[in-house]
XYZ file of C-alpha atoms in Angstrom:
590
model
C 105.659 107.843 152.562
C 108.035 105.590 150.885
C 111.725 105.736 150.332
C 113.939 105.363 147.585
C 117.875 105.025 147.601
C 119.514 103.675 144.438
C 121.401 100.236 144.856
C 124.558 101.888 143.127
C 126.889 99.759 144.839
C 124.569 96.507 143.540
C 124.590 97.273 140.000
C 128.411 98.201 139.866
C 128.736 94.486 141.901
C 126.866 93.231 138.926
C 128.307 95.000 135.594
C 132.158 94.559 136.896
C 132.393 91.253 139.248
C 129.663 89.413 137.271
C 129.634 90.981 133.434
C 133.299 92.413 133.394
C 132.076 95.190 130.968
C 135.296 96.332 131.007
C 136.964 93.505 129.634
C 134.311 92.246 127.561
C 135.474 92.214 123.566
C 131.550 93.861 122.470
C 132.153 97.318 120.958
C 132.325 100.536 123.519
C 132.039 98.473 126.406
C 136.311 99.117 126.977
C 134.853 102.776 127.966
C 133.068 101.441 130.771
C 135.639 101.067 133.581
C 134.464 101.093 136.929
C 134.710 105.284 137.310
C 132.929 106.092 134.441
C 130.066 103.631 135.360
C 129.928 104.782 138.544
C 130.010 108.617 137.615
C 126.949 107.358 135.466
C 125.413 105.723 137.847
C 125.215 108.290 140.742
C 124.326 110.897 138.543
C 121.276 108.809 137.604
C 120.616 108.045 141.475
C 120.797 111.541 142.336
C 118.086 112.410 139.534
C 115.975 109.024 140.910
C 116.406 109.829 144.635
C 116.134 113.799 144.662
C 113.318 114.547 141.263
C 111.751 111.332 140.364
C 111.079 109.825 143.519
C 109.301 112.561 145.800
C 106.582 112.947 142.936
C 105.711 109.362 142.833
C 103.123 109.019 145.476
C 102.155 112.736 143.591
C 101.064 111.291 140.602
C 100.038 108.187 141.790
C 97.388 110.292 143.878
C 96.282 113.077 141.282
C 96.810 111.235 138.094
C 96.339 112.607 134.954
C 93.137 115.048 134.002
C 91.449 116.205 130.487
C 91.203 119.317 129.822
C 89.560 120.694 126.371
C 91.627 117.971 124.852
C 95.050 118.638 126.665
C 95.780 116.151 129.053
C 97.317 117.791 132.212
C 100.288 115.334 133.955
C 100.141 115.465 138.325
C 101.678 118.462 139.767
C 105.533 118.280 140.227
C 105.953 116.185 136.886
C 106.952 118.437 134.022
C 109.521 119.888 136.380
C 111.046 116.748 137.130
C 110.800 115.353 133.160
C 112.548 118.761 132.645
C 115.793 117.408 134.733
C 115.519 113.895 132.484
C 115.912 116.168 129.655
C 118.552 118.749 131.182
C 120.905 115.545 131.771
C 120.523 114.090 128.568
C 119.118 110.940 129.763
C 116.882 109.620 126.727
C 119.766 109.772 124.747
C 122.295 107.486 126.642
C 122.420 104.886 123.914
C 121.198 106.325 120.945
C 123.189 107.637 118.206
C 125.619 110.996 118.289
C 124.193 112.310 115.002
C 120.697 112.721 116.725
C 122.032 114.195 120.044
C 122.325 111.353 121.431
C 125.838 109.689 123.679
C 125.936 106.612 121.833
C 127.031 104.493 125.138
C 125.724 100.748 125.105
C 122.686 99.499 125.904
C 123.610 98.318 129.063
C 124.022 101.256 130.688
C 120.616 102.711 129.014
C 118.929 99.285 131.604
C 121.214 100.391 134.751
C 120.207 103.481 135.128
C 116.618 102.378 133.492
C 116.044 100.716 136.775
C 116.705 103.628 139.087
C 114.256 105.340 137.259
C 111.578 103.052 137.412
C 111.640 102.367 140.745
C 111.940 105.952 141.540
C 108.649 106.817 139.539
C 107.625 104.242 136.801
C 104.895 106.016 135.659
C 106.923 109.311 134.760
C 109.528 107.018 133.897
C 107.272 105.539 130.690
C 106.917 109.049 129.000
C 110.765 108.662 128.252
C 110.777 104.899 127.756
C 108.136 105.043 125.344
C 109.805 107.679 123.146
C 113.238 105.539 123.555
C 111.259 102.846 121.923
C 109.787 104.568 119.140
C 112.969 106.100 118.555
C 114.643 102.975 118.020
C 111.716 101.790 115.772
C 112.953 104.869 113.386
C 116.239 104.037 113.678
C 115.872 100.549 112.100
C 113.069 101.423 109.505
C 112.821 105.124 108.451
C 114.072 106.766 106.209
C 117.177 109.160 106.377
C 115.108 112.205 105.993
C 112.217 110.817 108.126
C 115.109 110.323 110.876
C 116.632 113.701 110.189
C 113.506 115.443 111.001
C 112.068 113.629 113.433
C 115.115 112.029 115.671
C 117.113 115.078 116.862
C 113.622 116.579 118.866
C 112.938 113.019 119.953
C 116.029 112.384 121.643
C 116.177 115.000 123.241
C 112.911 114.604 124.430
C 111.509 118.231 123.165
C 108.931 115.544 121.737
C 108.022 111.958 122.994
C 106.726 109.199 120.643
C 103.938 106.865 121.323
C 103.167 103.096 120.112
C 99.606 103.046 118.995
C 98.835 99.019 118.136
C 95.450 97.852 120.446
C 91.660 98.563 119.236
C 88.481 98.096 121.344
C 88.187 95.131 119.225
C 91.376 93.355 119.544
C 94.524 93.686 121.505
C 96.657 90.268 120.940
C 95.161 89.447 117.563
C 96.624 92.476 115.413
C 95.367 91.036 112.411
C 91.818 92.206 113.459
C 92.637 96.000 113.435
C 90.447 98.408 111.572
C 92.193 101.215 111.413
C 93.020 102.254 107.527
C 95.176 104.466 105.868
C 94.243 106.186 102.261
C 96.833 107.051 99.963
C 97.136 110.487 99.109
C 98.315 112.815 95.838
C 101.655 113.664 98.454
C 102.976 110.472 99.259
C 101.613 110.808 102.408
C 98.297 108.894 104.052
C 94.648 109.758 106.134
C 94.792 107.545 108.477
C 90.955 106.982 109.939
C 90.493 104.709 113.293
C 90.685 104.629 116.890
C 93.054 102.750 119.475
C 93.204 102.713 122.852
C 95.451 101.717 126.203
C 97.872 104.394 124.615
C 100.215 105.074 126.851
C 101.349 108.869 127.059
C 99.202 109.500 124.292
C 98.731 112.913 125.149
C 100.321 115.173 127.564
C 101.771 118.596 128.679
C 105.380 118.393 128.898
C 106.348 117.961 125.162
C 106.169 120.183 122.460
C 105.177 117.598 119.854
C 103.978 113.444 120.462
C 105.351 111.326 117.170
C 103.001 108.461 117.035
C 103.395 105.224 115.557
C 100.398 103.662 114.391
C 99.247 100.690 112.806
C 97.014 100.648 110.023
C 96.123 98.735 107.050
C 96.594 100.274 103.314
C 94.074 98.560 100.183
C 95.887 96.100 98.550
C 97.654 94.224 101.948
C 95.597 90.970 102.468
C 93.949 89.844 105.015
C 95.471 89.192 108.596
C 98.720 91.124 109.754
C 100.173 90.444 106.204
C 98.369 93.396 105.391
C 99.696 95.886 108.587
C 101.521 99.164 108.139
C 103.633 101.727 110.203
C 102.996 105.207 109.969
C 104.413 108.349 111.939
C 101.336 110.449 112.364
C 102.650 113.840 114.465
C 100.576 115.610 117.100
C 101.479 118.619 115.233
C 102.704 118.326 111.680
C 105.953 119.531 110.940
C 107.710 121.578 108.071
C 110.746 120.346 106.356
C 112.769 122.987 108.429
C 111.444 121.295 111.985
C 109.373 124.050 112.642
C 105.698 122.942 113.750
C 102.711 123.603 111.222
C 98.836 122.999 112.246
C 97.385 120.870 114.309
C 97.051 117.062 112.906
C 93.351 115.141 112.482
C 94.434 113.325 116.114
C 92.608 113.909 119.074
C 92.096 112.358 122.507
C 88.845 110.837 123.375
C 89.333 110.138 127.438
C 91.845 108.784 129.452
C 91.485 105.359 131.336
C 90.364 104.777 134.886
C 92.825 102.312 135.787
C 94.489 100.186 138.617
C 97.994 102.038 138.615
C 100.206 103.956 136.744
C 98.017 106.591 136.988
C 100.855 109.497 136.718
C 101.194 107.975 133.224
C 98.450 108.795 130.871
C 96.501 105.982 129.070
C 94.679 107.692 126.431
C 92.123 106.638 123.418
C 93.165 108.059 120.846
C 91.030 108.823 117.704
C 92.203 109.813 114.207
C 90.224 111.272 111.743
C 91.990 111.537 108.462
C 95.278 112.061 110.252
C 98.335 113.108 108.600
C 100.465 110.091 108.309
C 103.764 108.990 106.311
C 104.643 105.490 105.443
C 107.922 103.920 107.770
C 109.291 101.390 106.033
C 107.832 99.340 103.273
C 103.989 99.206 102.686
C 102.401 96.427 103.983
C 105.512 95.680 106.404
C 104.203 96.763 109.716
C 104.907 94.315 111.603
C 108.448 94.150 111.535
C 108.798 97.515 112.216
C 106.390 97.423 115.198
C 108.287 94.469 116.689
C 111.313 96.279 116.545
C 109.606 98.708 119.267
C 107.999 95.565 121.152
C 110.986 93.564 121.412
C 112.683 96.596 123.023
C 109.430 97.056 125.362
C 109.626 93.526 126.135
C 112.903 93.657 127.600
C 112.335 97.141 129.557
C 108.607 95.959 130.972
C 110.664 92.727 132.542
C 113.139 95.590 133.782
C 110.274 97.345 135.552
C 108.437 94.495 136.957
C 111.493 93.614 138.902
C 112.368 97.386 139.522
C 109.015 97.845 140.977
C 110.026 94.665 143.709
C 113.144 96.512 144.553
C 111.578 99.661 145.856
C 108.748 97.632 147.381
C 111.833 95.040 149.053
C 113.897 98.212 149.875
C 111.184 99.577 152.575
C 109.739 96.398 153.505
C 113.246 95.329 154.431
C 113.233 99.133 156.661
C 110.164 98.520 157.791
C 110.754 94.764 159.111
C 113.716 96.620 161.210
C 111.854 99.489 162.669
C 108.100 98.033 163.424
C 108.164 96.162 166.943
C 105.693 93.317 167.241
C 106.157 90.134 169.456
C 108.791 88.346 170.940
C 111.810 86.544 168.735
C 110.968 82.474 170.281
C 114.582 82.225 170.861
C 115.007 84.432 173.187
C 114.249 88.528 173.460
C 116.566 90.971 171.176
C 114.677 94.084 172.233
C 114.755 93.964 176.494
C 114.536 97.178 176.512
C 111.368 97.568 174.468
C 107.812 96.373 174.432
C 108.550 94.137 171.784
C 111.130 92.470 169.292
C 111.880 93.988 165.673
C 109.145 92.167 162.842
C 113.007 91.249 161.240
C 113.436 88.467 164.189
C 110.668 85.995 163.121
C 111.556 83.702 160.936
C 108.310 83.816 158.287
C 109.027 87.624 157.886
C 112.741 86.320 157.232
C 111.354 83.866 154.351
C 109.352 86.365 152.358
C 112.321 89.067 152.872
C 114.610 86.534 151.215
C 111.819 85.544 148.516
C 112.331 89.309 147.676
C 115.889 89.787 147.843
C 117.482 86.745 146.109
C 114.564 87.419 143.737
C 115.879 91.094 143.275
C 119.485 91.043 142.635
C 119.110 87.788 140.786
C 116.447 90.044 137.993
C 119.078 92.700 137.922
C 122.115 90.597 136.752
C 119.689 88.571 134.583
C 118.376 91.726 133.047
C 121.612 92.938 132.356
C 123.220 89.568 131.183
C 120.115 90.499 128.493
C 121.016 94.079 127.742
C 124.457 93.055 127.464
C 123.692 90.434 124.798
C 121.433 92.856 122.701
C 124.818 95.320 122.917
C 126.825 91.997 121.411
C 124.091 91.226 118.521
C 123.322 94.956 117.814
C 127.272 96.240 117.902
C 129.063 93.260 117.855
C 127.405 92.053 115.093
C 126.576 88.693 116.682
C 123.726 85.976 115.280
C 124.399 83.865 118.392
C 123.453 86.547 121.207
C 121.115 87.666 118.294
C 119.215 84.365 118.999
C 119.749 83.869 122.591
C 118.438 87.139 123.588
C 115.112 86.582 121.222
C 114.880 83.202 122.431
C 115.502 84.732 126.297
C 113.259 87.813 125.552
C 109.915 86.615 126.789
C 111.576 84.918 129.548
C 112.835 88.218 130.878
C 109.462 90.238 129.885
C 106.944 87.269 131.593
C 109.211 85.509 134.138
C 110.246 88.894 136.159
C 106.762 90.494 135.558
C 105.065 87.618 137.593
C 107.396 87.136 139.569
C 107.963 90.962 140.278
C 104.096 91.553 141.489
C 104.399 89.078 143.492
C 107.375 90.008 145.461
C 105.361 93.476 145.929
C 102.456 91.911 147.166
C 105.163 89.780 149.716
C 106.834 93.512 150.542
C 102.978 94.761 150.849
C 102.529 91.679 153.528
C 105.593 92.489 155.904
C 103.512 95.720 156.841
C 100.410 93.909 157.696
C 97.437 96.497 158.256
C 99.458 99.146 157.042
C 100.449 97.327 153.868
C 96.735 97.909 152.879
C 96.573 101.841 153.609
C 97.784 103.967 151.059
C 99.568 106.523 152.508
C 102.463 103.285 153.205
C 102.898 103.281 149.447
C 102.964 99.563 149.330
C 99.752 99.706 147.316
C 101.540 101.863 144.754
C 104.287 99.328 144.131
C 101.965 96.685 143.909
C 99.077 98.317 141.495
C 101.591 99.867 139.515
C 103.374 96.811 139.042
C 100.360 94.841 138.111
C 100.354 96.235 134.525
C 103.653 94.768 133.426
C 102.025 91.356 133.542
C 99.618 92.632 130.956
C 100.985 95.105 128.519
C 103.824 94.761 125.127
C 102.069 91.549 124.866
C 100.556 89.292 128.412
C 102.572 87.282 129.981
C 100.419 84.086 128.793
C 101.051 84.920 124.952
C 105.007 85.262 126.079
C 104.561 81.730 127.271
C 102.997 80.736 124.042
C 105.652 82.579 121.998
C 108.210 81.032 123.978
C 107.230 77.396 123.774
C 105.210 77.615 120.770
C 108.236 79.663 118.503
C 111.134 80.456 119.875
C 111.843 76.790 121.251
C 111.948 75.893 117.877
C 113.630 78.786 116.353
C 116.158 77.614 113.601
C 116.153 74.284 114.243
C 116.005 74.659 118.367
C 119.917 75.333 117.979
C 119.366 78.794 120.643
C 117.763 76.566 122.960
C 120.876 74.093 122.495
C 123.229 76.813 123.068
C 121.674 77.923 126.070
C 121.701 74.469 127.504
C 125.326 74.482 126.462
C 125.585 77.476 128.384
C 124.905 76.256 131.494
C 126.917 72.778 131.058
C 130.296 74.742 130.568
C 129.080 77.096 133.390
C 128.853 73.824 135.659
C 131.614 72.565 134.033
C 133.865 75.802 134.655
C 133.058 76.131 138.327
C 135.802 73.956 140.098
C 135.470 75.472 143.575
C 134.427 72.912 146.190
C 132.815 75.913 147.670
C 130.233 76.424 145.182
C 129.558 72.435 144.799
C 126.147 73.101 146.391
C 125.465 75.731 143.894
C 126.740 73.933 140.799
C 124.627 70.653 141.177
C 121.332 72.183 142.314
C 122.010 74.498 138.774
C 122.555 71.391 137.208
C 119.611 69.362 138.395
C 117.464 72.568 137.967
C 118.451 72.713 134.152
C 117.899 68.489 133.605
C 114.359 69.615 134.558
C 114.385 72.334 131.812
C 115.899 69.941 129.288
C 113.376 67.147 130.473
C 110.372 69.804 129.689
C 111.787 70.440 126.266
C 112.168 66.888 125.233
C 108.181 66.376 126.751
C 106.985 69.017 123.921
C 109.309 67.820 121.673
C 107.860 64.085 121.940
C 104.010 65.207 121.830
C 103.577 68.355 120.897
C 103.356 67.326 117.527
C 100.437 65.002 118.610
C 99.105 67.149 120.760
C 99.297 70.741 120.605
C 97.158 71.110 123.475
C 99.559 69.377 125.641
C 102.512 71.441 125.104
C 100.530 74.634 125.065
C 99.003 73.784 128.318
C 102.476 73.635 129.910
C 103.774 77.080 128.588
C 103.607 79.471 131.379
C 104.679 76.479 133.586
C 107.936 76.324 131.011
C 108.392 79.968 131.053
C 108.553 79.929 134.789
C 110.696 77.076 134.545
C 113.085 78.616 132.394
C 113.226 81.865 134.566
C 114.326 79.959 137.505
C 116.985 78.265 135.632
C 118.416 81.845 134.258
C 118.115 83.504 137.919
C 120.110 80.138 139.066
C 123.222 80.579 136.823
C 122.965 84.063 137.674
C 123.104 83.474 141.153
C 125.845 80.838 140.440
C 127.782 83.607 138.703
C 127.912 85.612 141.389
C 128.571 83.943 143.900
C 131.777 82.532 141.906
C 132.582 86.884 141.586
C 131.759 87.071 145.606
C 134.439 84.247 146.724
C 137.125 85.911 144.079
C 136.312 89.248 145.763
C 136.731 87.359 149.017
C 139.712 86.063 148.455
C 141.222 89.010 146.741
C 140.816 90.496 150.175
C 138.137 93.215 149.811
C 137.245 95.423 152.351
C 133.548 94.979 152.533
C 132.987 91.260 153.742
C 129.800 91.699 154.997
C 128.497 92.609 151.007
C 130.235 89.779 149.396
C 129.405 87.233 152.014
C 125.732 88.454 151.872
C 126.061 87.420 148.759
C 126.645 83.691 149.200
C 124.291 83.825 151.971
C 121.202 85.030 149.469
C 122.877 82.739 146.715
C 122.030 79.409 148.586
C 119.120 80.886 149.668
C 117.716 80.858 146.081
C 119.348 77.678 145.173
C 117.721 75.692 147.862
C 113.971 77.731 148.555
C 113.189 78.590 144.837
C 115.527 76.677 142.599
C 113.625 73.407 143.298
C 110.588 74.887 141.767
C 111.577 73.694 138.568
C 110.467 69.918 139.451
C 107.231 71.363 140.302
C 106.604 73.144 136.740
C 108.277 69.970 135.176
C 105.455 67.633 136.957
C 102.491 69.577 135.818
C 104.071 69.614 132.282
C 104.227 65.938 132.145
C 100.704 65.857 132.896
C 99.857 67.355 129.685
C 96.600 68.977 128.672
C 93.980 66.959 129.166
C 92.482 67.946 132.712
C 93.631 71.350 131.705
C 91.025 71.245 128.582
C 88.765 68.446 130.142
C 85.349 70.787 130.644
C 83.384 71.627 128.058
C 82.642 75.161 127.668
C 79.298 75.184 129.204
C 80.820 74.268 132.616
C 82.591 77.361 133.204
């Protein structure tokens, strides 16, 4: 069985040496000092460590089960999302007036990521309702939020998205499902969608879905796309709950991981549903929710590498297998620790600098969505949308991939489930896939946001990381600073490339997305590891009491600079190559 311990001491390194929260000028963050994060923070371990965590392998064993159209979540699981709710969790961010604490977002991702690594699956029942909760927020109406909001938050009922259709998952302009006007001001609403996650369960009174579905008169395409709530059970205007709605499971899917969470189809049949928003204007509303997702799927691909590095890194101490060629470390044993060789070294560092490089990245992120959302502020407005599928794409590849490295550390035993390496890995699989797959991020990325109002976020960002270069003065960091630099000459290089021919040639800036994506990761996990290590040498030198954390620190930082940094030449190459071998067979030769 695997463990889990919280990196408290990690993310507090992170929101006080690297972000100073306290200090920062974006509204409520002068609440966060270093004891009130840290109360936070352990309470939230506590809850990961001692409810979420021990019914992880549970559900990943049992999953979910249909019963007369109930869906019944893996033993252990309602008691534990009981404890979310007791400690007000859902609510961290969200408004007072619903129940909620109204803290910033940031602090919503910190102790997000305990969670998720703890038990991701259980973990989405809440996340999901967060989302749809914030997709309210922005486009309901006051008495739509007054009924529905208060039971939401505090988690009494979750919320679902309900967007894909056997038919079409990517291409939302294809969906089939309609909605009817009716003499009430309310709608039927008449389809089916699937890959619905928590679509049905036992550990909520009520599920408030949010469905897609296209009214007469729309047009064609996603022009013609609507957002409706559509309740499990409908409810009177006093928040009492009235009769069963026309919504119904149909099965839940056999799938690769996650399997604590339940992934439902979900049919309606002239279900109850009531217009958010303006007719017609789905979309906008539903990308409220995804951008959101987006954000908190790249949170859980590299939350699911952290649990997965956390007991590989305990295993690669404990297991004894060969001798270190230097010399023995074990005489007294038959054999040396797996931690001596240097290969099991490499894909432990892969992991770690990987790790705490996602977390200050991802909150860097959540920090500017606090600064756009409360601060008011276009520019983090567009540098988080322009940094959004970087985040959601970037850490979701590269998160699976550090589980399958943690998987490899045990060998054999990587492979048999009762390690719990396989969890990490399966469950993590999904993030590459789901709020939208990683290769439409790319797309989005290089064929949008790149060019988002004039390119001037993509500017901004490069002018980022010039002042960041700029601003670091410390011969001790020179290293650091010019393989950030070099790293983002490639990124700028890439631009200019689809820039100079994508107009030409679509094909040949398309063909380089996901290589640009990548790209662009590496460069955002290299200032943050530049960051740091700038807050690790002021620590240092401030005289802290734990040396060994602060000059880990620098150790992992030029670890990443100079074993994964230089992969941004290699994306940069096969960009420059364009698309042609990429589109050179035709179709029959597949």
């Amino acid at each position: 069985m695997p463990s889990y311990t919280a990196p408290v001491v990690d993310m507090q390194f992170v929101l006080h040496d690297v972000l100073n929260i306290a200090q920062s000028d974006i509204p409520g963050y002068d609440d966060l000092d270093r004891e009130t994060t840290g109360a936070i923070l352990e309470e939230a371990a506590k809850l990961a460590e001692g409810a979420l965590a021990p019914v992880n392998a549970t559900g990943d064993r049992e999953g979910c089960r249909l019963e007369n159209g109930v869906v019944r979540t893996p033993t252990g699981f309602a008691a534990a999302f009981e404890q979310i709710k007791a400690g007000g969790w859902n609510g961290l961010d969200l408004p007072e007036e619903f129940g909620g604490q109204n803290l910033p977002y940031v602090m919503n991702s910190a102790t997000g990521e305990f969670f998720v690594s703890a038990n991701m699956a259980l973990n989405m029942y809440q996340g999901l309702t967060h989302g749809a909760i914030s997709a309210i927020l922005a486009h309901g109406s006051d008495a739509q939020k007054a009924q529905y909001l208060p039971k939401m938050v505090s988690l009494d009922w979750t919320g679902t998205m309900n967007l894909t259709e056997p038919h079409c998952g990517t291409d939302l302009g294809l969906i089939r499902t309609k909605a009817v006007p009716q003499d009430d001001g309310s709608y039927a609403i008449t389809g089916q969608k699937i890959f619905i996650s928590a679509g049905e369960h036992d550990m909520a009174e009520n599920i408030i879905h949010l469905v897609l579905a296209k009214a007469h008169g729309g047009g064609a395409g996603t022009k013609g796309i609507s957002m409706f709530i559509v309740p499990k059970f409908l409810v009177h205007e006093d928040g009492s709950l009235g009769a069963r709605n026309g919504v119904s499971v149909g099965s839940i899917e056999d799938k690769m991981g996650i399997h604590g969470n339940a992934t439902c189809v979900m049919n309606y049949d002239g279900a109850t549903g009531y217009l958010v928003g303006e007719l017609h204007k789905g979309m906008r509303a539903m990308f409220t929710m995804m951008n959101e997702a987006r954000v908190g799927v790249g949170l859980q691909g590299y939350a699911q590498a952290a649990v997965a590095y956390e007991n590989a890194a305990a295993y690669a101490k404990d297991r004894l297998q060969g001798r270190d060629v230097t010399g023995t470390k074990n005489p007294d044993g038959p054999a040396d620790p797996l931690l001596v060789h240097p290969d099991i070294r490499r894909v432990l560092m892969d992991q770690k600098s990987f790790v705490e490089g996602a977390r200050a990245f991802t909150m860097w992120g959540a920090s500017l969505i606090d600064r756009a959302h409360r601060g008011q502020d276009p520019q983090a407005d567009g540098l988080i949308s322009l940094l959004t599928p970087v985040l959601k794409g970037f850490l979701t590849d590269k998160g699976f991939d550090m589980c399958v490295q943690a998987q490899q550390v045990y060998g054999g035993h990587g492979y048999i489930e009762e390690w719990g390496m396989s969890q990490f890995a399966r469950d993590a699989r999904i993030a590459m896939i789901y709020e939208g797959a990683n290769g439409v991020q790319a797309l989005d990325l290089v064929g949008r946001k790149l060019a988002q109002d004039g390119g001037k976020h993509v500017m901004a960002f490069f002018a980022l990381i010039k002042d960041e270069v700029a601003g670091t003065d410390d011969p001790r960091l020179t290293d650091l600073r010019e393989a950030l630099k070099a790293a983002s000459k490639d990124m700028q290089a890439a631009a200019m490339f689809f820039m100079e021919t994508g107009m030409k040639n679509p094909n040949d800036a398309l063909a380089g997305a996901s290589d640009f994506m990548h790209l662009f990761g590496h460069v955002c996990l290299g200032l943050m590891w530049l960051r740091m290590a700038r807050a690790a040498y002021a620590e240092l030198d401030a005289g802290t009491s734990d040396v060994a954390f602060y000059e880990a620190k620098l150790d992992t930082a030029r670890y990443y600079m100079v074993r994964q940094l230089p992969a941004t030449a290699l994306h940069l190459a096969r960009i420059r190559s364009g698309g042609e071998t990429v589109m050179a067979l035709a179709e029959a030769e597949f």
